[in-house]
C-alpha cells in the first residue's frame, strides 16, 4: 500500500507556441506507478488514464482554433492535492 501525499506535479508540453489545430503533447511527471491521471485543456477533460511504471502520463490533443494563451492542467488521483499547470499560446 502506498500513501499518496500532497505534491505539485511537473507538467511539460511539446511547444509553448502552437499553430491552430496543431497537435499538442503534454506529459505529467511525478505520479506514482499506476496512479490515475487526468489532463484538462481550456477547462475540459481531454485525456484520462493511468501512469506508467516510471510515474509518467503522456497524452496528445488538438490545440483548437481559437488564438491566445491557454492553460493545461494535470491532476493525479486526488486532484485537490496532486496537480500541476502549464501554459501554451495558440498562434496563426
Coordinates of C-alpha atoms in Angstrom, one line a residue:
X1 CA 0.0 0.0 0.0
X2 CA 1.3 3.4 -1.0
X3 CA 0.1 6.6 0.6
X4 CA -0.2 9.5 -1.9
X5 CA 0.5 12.8 -0.2
X6 CA 0.3 16.4 -1.4
X7 CA 2.6 17.1 -4.4
X8 CA 3.0 19.7 -7.1
X9 CA 3.3 17.7 -10.4
X10 CA 5.6 18.7 -13.2
X11 CA 3.7 19.2 -16.4
X12 CA 5.6 19.7 -19.7
X13 CA 4.3 20.4 -23.2
X14 CA 5.8 19.9 -26.7
X15 CA 6.0 23.6 -27.6
X16 CA 4.9 26.9 -26.0
X17 CA 3.8 28.4 -29.3
X18 CA 1.5 26.2 -31.4
X19 CA -0.3 26.8 -34.6
X20 CA -4.1 26.5 -34.7
X21 CA -5.3 22.9 -34.8
X22 CA -1.8 21.6 -34.3
X23 CA -1.3 18.5 -32.0
X24 CA 0.0 19.3 -28.5
X25 CA 1.7 16.6 -26.4
X26 CA 1.6 17.1 -22.7
X27 CA 3.4 14.9 -20.1
X28 CA 2.7 14.7 -16.4
X29 CA 5.7 13.7 -14.2
X30 CA 5.9 12.8 -10.5
X31 CA 3.0 10.4 -10.4
X32 CA 3.1 7.1 -8.6
X33 CA 3.3 4.0 -10.7
X34 CA -0.3 3.1 -11.8
X35 CA -1.8 6.2 -10.4
X36 CA -4.9 7.6 -12.2
X37 CA -4.2 10.8 -14.0
X38 CA -6.3 13.3 -16.0
X39 CA -5.4 16.1 -18.3
X40 CA -7.6 19.2 -18.8
X41 CA -7.3 21.8 -21.6
X42 CA -9.3 25.0 -21.6
X43 CA -11.2 23.7 -18.5
X44 CA -12.4 20.5 -20.3
X45 CA -11.1 16.9 -19.8
X46 CA -9.1 15.9 -22.9
X47 CA -7.5 12.6 -21.7
X48 CA -7.5 10.3 -18.7
X49 CA -5.6 7.2 -17.9
X50 CA -3.0 5.7 -15.6
X51 CA 0.7 6.5 -15.1
X52 CA 3.3 4.1 -16.5
X53 CA 5.8 2.3 -14.3
X54 CA 8.1 5.4 -14.2
X55 CA 5.2 7.6 -13.0
X56 CA 4.6 9.5 -16.3
X57 CA 1.4 10.1 -18.1
X58 CA 1.6 11.3 -21.8
X59 CA -1.3 12.5 -24.0
X60 CA -1.8 14.3 -27.3
X61 CA -4.7 16.5 -28.2
X62 CA -5.5 19.4 -30.6
X63 CA -4.7 23.0 -29.8
X64 CA -8.0 24.1 -31.2
X65 CA -8.8 27.1 -33.5
X66 CA -9.1 30.0 -31.0
X67 CA -6.0 32.2 -30.7
X68 CA -4.4 33.2 -27.4
X69 CA -2.9 31.8 -24.2
X70 CA -4.4 28.6 -22.7
X71 CA -3.8 26.6 -19.6
X72 CA -3.1 22.9 -19.5
X73 CA -3.8 21.3 -16.1
X74 CA -2.7 17.9 -14.9
X75 CA -4.2 16.1 -11.9
X76 CA -3.3 13.0 -10.1
X77 CA -5.7 10.5 -8.4
X78 CA -6.5 13.1 -5.8
X79 CA -6.9 16.3 -7.8
X80 CA -7.2 18.6 -4.9
X81 CA -3.7 17.8 -3.5
X82 CA -1.8 16.4 -6.6
X83 CA -1.8 18.8 -9.5
X84 CA 0.3 20.8 -11.9
X85 CA -0.2 23.5 -14.5
X86 CA 1.5 24.9 -17.7
X87 CA 0.5 27.3 -20.4
X88 CA 0.6 27.3 -24.2
X89 CA 0.0 30.0 -26.8
X90 CA -2.0 29.3 -29.9
X91 CA -0.9 31.5 -32.9
X92 CA -1.8 31.8 -36.6

